[in-house]
Coordinates of C-alpha atoms and ligand atoms in Angstrom, one line a residue:
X295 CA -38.6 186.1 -4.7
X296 CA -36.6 188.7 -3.1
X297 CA -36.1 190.7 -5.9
X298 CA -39.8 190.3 -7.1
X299 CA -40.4 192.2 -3.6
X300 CA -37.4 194.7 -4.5
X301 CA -38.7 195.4 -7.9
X302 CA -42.4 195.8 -6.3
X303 CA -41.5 198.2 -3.6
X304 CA -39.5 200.2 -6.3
X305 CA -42.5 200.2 -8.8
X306 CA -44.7 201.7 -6.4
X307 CA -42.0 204.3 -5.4
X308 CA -41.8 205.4 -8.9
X309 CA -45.2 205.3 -9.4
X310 CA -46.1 207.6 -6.5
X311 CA -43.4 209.6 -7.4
X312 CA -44.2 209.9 -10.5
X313 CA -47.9 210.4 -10.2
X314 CA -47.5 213.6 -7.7
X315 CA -45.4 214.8 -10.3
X316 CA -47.5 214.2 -13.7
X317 CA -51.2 214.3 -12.6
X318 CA -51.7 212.8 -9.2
X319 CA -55.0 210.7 -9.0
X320 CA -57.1 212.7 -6.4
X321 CA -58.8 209.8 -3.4
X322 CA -60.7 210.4 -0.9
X323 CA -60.6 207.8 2.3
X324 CA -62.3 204.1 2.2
X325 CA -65.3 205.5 4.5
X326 CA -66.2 208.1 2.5
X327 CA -69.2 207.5 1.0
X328 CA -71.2 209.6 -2.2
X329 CA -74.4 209.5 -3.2
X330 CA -76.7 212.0 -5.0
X331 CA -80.5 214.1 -3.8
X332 CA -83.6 214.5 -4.9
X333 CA -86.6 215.9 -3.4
X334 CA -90.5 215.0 -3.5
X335 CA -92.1 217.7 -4.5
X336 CA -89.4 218.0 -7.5
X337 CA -89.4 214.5 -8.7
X338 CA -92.9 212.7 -7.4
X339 CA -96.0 213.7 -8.8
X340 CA -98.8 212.0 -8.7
X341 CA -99.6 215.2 -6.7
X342 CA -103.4 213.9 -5.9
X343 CA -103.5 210.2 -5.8
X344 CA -103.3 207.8 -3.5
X345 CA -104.7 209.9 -0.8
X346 CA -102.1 212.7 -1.2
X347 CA -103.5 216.1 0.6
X348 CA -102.5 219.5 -1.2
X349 CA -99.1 220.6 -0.2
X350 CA -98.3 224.4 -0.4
X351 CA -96.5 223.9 -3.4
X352 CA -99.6 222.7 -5.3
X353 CA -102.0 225.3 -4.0
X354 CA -99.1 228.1 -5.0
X355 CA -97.9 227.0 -8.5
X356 CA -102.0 226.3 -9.0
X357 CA -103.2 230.0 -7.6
X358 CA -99.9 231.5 -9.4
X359 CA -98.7 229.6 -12.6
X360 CA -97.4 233.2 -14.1
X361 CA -94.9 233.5 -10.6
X362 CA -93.4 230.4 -12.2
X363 CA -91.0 231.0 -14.9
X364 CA -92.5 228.4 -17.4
X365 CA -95.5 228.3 -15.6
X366 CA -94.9 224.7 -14.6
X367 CA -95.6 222.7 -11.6
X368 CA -94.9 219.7 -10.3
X369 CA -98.4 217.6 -11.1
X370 CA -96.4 214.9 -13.0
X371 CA -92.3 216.3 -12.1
X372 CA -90.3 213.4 -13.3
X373 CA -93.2 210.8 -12.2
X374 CA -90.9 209.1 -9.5
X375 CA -94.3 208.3 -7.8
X376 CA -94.7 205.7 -10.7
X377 CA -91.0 205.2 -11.6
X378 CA -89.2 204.6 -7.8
X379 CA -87.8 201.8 -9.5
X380 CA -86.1 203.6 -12.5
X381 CA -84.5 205.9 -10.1
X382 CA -83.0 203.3 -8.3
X383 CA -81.9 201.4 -11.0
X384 CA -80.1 204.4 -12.3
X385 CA -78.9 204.7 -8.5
X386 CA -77.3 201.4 -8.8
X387 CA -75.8 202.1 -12.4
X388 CA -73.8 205.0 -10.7
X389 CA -72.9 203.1 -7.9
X390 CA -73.7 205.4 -5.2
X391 CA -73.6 204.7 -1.9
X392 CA -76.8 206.3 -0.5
X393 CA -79.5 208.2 -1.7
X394 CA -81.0 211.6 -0.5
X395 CA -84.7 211.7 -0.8
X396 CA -87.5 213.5 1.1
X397 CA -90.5 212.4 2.0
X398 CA -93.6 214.2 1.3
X399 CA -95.6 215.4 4.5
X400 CA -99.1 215.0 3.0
X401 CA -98.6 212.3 1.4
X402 CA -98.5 210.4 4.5
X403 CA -100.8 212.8 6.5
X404 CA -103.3 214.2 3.9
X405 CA -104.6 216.1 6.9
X406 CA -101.5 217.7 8.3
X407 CA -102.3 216.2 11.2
X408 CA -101.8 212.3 12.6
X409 CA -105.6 211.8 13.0
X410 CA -105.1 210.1 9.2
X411 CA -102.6 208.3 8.6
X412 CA -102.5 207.5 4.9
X413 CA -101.7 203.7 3.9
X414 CA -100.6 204.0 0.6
X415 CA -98.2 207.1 1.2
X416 CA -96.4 204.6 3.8
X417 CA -96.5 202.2 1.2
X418 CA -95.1 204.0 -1.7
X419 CA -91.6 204.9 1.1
X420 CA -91.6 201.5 2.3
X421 CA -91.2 200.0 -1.4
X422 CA -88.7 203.1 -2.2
X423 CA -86.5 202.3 0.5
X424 CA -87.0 198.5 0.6
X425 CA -85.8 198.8 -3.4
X426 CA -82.8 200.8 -2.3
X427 CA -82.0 198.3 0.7
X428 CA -82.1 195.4 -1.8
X429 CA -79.4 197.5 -4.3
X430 CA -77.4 198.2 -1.0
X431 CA -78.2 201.6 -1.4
X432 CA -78.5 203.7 1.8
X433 CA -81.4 205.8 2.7
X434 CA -81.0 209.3 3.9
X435 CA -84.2 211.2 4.9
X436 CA -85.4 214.5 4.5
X437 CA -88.4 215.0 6.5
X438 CA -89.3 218.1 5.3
X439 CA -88.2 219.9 1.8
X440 CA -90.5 222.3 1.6
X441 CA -93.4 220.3 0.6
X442 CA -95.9 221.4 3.9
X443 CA -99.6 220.2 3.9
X444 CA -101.7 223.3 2.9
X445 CA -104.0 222.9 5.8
X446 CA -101.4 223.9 8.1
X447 CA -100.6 226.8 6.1
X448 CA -104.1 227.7 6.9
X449 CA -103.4 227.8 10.4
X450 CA -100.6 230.3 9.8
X451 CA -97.5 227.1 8.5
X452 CA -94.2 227.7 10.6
X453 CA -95.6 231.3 11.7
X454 CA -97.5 229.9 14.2
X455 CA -95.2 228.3 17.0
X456 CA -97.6 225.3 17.7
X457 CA -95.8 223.5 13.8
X458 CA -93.5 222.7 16.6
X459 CA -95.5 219.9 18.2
X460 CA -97.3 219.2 14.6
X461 CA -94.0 218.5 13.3
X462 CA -92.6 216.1 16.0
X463 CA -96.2 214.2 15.9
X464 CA -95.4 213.7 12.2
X465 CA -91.7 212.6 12.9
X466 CA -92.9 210.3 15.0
X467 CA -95.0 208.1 12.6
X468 CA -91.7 208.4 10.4
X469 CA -89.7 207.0 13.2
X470 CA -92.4 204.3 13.7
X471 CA -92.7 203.0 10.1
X472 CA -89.3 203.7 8.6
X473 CA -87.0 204.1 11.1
X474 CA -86.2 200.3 11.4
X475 CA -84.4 200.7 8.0
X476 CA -83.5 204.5 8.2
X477 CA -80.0 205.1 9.9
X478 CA -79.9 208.5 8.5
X479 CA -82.2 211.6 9.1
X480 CA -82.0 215.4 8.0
X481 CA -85.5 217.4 10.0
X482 CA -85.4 220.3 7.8
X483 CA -83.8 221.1 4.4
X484 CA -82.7 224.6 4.2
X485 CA -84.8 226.8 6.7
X486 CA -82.6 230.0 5.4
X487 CA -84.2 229.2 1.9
X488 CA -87.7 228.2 2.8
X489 CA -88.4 230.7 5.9
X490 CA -86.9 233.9 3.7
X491 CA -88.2 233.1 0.3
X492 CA -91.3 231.4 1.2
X493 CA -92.5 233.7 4.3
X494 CA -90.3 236.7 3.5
X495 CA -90.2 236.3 -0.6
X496 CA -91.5 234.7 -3.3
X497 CA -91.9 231.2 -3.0
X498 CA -94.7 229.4 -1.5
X499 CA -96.1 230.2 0.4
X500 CA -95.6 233.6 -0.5
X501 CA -95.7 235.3 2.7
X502 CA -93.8 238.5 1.8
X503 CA -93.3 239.5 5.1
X504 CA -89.7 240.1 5.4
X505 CA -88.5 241.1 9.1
X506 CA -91.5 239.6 10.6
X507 CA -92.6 236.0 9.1
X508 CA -88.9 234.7 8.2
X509 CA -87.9 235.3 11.9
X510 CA -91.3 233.6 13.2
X511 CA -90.6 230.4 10.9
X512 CA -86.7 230.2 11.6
X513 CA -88.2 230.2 15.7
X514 CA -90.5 227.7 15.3
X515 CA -88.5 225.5 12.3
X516 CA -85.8 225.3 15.4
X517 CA -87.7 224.6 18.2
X518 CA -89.6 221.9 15.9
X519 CA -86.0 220.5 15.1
X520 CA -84.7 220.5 19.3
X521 CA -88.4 218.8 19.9
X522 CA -87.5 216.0 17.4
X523 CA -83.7 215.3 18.2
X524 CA -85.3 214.9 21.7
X525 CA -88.2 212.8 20.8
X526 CA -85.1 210.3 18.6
X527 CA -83.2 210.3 21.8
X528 CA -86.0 209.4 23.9
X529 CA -87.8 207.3 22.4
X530 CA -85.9 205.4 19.1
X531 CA -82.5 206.2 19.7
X532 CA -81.4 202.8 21.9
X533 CA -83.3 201.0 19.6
X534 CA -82.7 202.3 15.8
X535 CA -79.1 203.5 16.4
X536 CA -79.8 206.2 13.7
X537 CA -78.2 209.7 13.4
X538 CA -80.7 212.7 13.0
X539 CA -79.2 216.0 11.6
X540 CA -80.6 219.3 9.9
X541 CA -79.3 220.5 6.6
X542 CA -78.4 224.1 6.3
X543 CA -77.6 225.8 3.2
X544 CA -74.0 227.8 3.3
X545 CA -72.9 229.8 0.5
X546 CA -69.4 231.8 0.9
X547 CA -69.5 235.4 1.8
X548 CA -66.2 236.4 1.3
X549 CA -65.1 240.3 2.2
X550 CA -64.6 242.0 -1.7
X551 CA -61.5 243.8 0.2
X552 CA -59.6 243.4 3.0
X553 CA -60.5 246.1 5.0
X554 CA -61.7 245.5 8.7
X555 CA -64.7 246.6 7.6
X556 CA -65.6 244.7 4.7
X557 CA -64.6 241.4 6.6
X558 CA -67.0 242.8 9.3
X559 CA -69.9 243.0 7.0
X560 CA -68.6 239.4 5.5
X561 CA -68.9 237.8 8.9
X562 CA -72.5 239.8 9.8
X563 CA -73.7 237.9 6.3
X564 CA -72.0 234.6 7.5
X565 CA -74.1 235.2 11.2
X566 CA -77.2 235.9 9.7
X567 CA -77.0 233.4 6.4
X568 CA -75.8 230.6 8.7
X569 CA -75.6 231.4 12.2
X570 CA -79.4 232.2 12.3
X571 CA -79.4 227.9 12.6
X572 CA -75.8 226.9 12.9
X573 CA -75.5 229.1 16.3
X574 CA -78.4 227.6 18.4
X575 CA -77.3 224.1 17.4
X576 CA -73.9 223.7 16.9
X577 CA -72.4 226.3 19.8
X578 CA -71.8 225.8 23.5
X579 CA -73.6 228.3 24.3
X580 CA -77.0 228.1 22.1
X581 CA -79.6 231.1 21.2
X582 CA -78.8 233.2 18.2
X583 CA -75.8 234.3 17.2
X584 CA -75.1 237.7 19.4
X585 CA -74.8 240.0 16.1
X586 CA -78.5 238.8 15.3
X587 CA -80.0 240.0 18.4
X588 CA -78.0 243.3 18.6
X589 CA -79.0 244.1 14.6
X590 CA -82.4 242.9 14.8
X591 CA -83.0 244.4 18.2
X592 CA -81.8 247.7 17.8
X593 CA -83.7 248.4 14.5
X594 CA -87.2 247.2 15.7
X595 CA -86.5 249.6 18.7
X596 CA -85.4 252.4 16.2
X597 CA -88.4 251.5 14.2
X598 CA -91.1 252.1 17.3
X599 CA -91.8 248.6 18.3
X600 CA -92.7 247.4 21.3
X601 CA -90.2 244.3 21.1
X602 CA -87.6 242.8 19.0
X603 CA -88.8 241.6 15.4
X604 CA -86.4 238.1 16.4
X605 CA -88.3 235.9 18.9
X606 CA -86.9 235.0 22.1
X607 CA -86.3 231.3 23.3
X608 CA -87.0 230.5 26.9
X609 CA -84.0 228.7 28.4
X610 CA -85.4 225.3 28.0
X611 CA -85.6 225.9 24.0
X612 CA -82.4 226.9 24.3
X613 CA -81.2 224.2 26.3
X614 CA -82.7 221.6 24.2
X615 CA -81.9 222.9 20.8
X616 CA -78.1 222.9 22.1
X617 CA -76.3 220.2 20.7
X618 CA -79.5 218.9 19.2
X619 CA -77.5 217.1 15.9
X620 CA -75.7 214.1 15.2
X621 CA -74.0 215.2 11.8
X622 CA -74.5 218.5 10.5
X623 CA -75.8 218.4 6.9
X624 CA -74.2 221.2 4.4
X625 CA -75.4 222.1 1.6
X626 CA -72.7 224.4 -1.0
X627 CA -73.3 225.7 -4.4
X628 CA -71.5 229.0 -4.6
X629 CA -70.0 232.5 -3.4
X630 CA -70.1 236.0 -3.2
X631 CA -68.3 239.0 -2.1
X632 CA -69.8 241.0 0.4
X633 CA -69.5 245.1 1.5
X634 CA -71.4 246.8 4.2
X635 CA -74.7 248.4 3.1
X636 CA -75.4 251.7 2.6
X637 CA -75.6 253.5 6.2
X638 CA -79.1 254.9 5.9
X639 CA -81.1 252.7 8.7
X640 CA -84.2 251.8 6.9
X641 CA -87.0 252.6 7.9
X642 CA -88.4 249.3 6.5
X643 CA -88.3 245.9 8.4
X644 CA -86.2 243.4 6.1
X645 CA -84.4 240.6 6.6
X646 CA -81.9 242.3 4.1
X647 CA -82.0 245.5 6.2
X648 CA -81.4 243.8 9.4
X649 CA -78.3 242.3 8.0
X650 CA -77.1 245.7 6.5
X651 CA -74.8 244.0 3.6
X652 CA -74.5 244.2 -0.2
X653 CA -73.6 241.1 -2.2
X654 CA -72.4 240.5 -5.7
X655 CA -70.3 238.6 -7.9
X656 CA -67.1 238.5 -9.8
X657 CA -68.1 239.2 -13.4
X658 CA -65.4 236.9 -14.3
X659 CA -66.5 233.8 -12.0
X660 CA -67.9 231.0 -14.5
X661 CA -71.9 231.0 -15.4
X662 CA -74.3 228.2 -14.7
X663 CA -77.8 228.7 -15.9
X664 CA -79.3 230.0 -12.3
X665 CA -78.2 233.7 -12.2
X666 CA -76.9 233.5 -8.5
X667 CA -75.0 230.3 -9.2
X668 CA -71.3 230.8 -10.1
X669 CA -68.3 228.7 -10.0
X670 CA -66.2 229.4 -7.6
X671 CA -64.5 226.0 -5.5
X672 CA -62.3 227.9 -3.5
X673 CA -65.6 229.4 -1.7
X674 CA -66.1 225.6 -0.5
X675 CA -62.9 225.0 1.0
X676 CA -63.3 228.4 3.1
X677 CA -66.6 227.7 3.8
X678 CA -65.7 224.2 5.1
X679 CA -63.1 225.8 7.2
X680 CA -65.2 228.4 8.9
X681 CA -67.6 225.6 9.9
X682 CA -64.8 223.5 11.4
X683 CA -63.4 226.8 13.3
X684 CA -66.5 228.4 14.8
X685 CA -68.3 225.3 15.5
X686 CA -65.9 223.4 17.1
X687 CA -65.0 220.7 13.6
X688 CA -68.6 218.6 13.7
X689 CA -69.2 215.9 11.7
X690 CA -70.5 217.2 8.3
X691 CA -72.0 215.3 5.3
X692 CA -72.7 217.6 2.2
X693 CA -76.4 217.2 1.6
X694 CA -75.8 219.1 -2.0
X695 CA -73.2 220.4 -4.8
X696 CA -74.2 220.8 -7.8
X697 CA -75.1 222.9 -11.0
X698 CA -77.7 224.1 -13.8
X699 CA -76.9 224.1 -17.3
X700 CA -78.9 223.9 -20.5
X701 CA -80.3 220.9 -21.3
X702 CA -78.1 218.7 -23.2
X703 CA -76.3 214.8 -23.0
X704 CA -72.6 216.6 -23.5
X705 CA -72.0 218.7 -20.3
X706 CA -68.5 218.6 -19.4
X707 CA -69.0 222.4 -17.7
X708 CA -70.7 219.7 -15.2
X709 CA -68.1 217.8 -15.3
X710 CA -65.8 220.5 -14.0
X711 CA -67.8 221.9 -11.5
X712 CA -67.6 218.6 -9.6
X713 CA -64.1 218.4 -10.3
X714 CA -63.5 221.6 -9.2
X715 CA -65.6 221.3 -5.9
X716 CA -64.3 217.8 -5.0
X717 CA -60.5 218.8 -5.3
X718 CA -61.8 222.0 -2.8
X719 CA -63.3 219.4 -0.5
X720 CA -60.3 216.9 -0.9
X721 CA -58.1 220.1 0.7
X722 CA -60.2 221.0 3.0
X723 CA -60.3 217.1 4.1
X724 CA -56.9 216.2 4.1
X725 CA -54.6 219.5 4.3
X726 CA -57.1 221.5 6.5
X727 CA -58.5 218.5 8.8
X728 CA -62.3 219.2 8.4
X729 CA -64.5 216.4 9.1
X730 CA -66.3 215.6 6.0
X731 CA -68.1 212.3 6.0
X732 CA -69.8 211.9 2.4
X733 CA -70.8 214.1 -0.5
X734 CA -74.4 214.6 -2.2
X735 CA -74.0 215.9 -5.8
X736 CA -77.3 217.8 -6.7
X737 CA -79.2 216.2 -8.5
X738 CA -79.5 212.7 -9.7
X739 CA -82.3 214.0 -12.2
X740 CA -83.6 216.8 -14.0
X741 CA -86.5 218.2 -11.7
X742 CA -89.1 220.8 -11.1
X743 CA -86.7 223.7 -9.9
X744 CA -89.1 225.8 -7.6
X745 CA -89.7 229.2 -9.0
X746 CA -87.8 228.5 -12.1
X747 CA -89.6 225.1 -13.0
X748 CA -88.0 222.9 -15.4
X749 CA -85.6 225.6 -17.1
X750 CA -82.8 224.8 -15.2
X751 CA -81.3 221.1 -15.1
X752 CA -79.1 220.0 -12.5
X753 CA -79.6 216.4 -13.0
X754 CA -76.6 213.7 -13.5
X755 CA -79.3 212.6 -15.9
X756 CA -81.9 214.3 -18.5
X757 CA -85.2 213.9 -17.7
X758 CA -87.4 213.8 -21.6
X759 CA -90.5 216.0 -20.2
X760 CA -92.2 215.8 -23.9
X761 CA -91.9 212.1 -23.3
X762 CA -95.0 210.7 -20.9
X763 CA -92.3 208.1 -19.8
X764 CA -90.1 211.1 -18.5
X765 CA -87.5 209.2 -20.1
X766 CA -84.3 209.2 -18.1
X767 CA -80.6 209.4 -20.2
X768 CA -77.6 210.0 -18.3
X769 CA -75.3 212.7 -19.3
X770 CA -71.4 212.2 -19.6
X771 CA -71.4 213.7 -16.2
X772 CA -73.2 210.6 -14.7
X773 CA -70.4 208.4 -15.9
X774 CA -68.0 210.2 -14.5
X775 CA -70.2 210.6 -11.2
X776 CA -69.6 206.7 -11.6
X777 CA -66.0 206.3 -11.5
X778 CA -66.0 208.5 -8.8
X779 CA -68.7 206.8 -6.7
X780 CA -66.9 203.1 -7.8
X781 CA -63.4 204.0 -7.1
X782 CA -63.6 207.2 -4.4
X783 CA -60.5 208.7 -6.9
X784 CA -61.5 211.6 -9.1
X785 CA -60.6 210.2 -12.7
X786 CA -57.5 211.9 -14.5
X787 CA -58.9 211.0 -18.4
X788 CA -61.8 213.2 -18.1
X789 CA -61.6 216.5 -19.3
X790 CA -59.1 218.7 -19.4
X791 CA -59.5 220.6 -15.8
X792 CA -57.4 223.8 -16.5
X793 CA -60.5 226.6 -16.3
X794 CA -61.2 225.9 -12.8
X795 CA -58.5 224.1 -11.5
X796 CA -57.9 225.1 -7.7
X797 CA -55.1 227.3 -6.6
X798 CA -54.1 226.5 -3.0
Ligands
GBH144 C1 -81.2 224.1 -3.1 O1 -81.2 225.3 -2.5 C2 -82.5 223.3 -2.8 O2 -82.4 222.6 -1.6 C3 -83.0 222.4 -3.9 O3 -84.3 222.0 -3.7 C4 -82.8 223.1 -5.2 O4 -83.2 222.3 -6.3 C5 -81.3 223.4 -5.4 O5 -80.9 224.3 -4.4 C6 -81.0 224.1 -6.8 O6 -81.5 225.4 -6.8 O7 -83.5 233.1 -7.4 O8 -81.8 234.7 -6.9 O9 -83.7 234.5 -5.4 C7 -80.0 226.1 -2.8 C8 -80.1 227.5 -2.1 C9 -81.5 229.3 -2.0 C10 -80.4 228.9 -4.0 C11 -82.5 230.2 -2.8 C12 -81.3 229.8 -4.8 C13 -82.7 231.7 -4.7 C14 -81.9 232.7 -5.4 N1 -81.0 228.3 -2.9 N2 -81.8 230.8 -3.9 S1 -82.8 233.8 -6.3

């Protein structure tokens, strides 16, 4: 018996011994939890049945097929408005523990507004995340990726400050029909993304009005966020116990030297990629970050205008967007290497020019198939890190990893991104002390990629769009998304790690 215990204790000595010297099997802790995203206008569908009402994204990739890449749209996507239970049952084949979806604004209010409340749009969620509650599958909500009722666009979409109230009218029949069975809520997915490519840039709605429109829809996209973590506490909080976050997206500006003033122009990027959102919510004092307003300020007065191109908050905005999160939800795919811009103050109102920095990328750094996607996991760790140090370590959940390659069953270039980008995490985690609840790997399927439609594939599986099935086959990196999700260990008999293996 005693010696049984001896042997045992010795056994596991060696072992552990042995493992950190051979290849030590990366885990994370017994509450972390990993699941993978989708989003409604990428994977739906059925874009006018049921009652649906016209989203932006229809009108735009209608009006402008030739802005699209493959002139796609997302009419049919993968048909998850059909196939809910598919996804789910490939959602229980990886054993995830939650799934990030978003639900589609007009699809339950064809009018924008709450004056119509469509039946079967609550329907179609209620069966999505009943099927996920019977797999044991948790729900995490995106209330709004990008997919915004068109009629509200009419009235000027997150330009025009009264979205605010719009928005926590619609939360609020969200609240009232799912919230029973949602724990887990992200407001907005992205406002960087949507508010300067789809009012400054290209995307729908294709505002184009850089320096004007993407400050007017970050203003209103975070008062709309303060007037729903309010409305949660008030009014649902003591009874649903739920958590209600926002999910910003964070790539890594790192300095391309280390002169004081390329770290300068790293952290402006940082302040004005991130801090634009991050600093009203997640600091002590609120408002934008103070770099913001001095930039933004300065050149609108340079440029003869009577006030700043960046809004102002009253101090109740700012009050009630302080603190306004539960978990802050991040979403990572890559780096780059920042300088300061030329010195010539443009004459022209940008975004870009506001924030007065060049970008680029290490010609070296590994290729997806998105041109500003490369791999690069240390960018996570240090990204992680600055989140922890200037906003006081909150709670985080990654919302989305992930990367695009050609189509294709064999992807172990998939295989080692994730690697790659888990081990980061796993340091930042464990040697650096950042919170990090979960991870999201971008995406569970193959889906209508925005401007680039469906020429780039970041799903875990293939979606078959010659097949009117959308026939769904996972990829070898969904079984080893498996014995990741199964065991919370990153598996040693993969692949052979060495191209992107971290150094610490
Ligand atoms: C995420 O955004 C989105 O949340 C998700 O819907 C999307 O499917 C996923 O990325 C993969 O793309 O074309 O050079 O102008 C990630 C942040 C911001 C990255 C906009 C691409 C456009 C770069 N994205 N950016 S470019």
């Amino acid at each position: 018996m005693k010696l049984q215990i001896i042997v045992t204790i010795l056994t596991v000595i060696w072992s552990r011994t042995n493992a950190s010297i051979t290849n030590t099997k990366l885990c994370f802790g017994e509450n972390f939890r990993f699941g993978v995203a989708t989003a409604s206008y990428q994977i739906e569908g059925g874009w006018n049945v049921s009652g649906k009402g016209e989203s932006i994204w229809d009108r735009y990739t209608h009006e402008h097929p030739e802005r699209v890449f493959d002139h796609n749209n997302g009419d049919v996507a993968d048909d998850s408005y059909q196939r809910y239970k598919e996804d789910v049952k490939l959602l229980k084949e990886l054993g995830v523990n939650f799934y990030r979806f978003s639900i589609s604004w007009p699809r339950i209010l064809p009018t924008g507004f709450i004056n119509d409340v469509n039946k079967d749009g609550i329907r179609y969620y209620n069966d999505l995340i009943d099927e996920l509650r019977r797999n044991d599958i948790e729900p995490l909500v995106t209330m709004y990726h990008w997919d915004l009722p068109q009629i509200l666009q009419e009235l000027g979409g997150w330009t025009n400050p009264v979205m605010a109230d719009y928005f926590a009218d619609y939360a609020k029949v969200l609240f009232n029909e799912f919230g029973d069975r949602v724990q887990f809520w992200l407001t907005f997915n992205e406002p960087l993304s949507f508010c300067q490519d789809g009012y400054g840039g290209n995307d729908a709605p294709g505002g184009q009005a850089s320096g004007f429109e993407d400050y007017m829809c970050g203003h209103n996209v975070l008062r709309a966020h303060g007037k729903v973590y309010t409305l949660y506490n008030k009014e649902y909080r003591d009874q649903q116990q739920g958590s209600v976050g926002i999910t910003l997206d964070i790539a890594w500006m790192e300095p391309i030297t280390t002169s004081q003033e390329d770290q300068d122009a790293a952290e402006t990027a940082r302040q004005f990629t991130y801090g634009w959102f991050a600093h009203p919510i997640l600091t002590d004092e609120g408002d934008y970050p103070p770099i913001m307003r001095k930039r933004i300020d300065e050149n609108s007065k340079r440029q003869n205008f009577a006030r700043s191109r960046l809004p102002q908050f009253t101090s109740e905005e700012i009050q009630e967007i302080k603190g306004s999160f539960d978990f802050l939800g991040l979403n990572h795919y890559t780096t780059f290497m920042v300088s300061p811009g030329d010195n010539k103050t443009s004459t022209v109102p940008s975004f870009q020019n506001d924030m007065g920095v060049k970008t680029s990328q290490k010609a070296e750094w590994p290729k997806s198939n998105s041109t500003w996607l490369k791999v690069v996991p240390w960018g996570f760790r240090k990204a992680l890190n600055w989140v922890k140090n200037t906003y006081n370590n909150p709670n985080i959940l990654v919302t989305e990893n992930g990367i695009s390659l050609h189509p294709g069953l064999h992807d172990p270039k998939r295989v080692n991104y994730i690697d790659g980008y888990l081990r980061a995490l796993h340091d930042a985690i464990y040697k650096d002390k950042c919170r990090v609840i979960g991870y999201t790997y971008w995406s569970l399927l193959d889906n209508f990629e925005w401007m680039r439609g469906y020429s780039e594939r970041f799903g875990l599986y293939e979606v078959d769009y010659e097949s009117p099935s959308r026939t769904r086959t996972p990829r070898l990196s969904a079984s080893y998304f498996r014995a990741i999700a199964t065991t919370g260990c990153l598996p040693n008999d993969y692949i052979n790690y060495v191209e992107y293996t971290l150094t610490d």
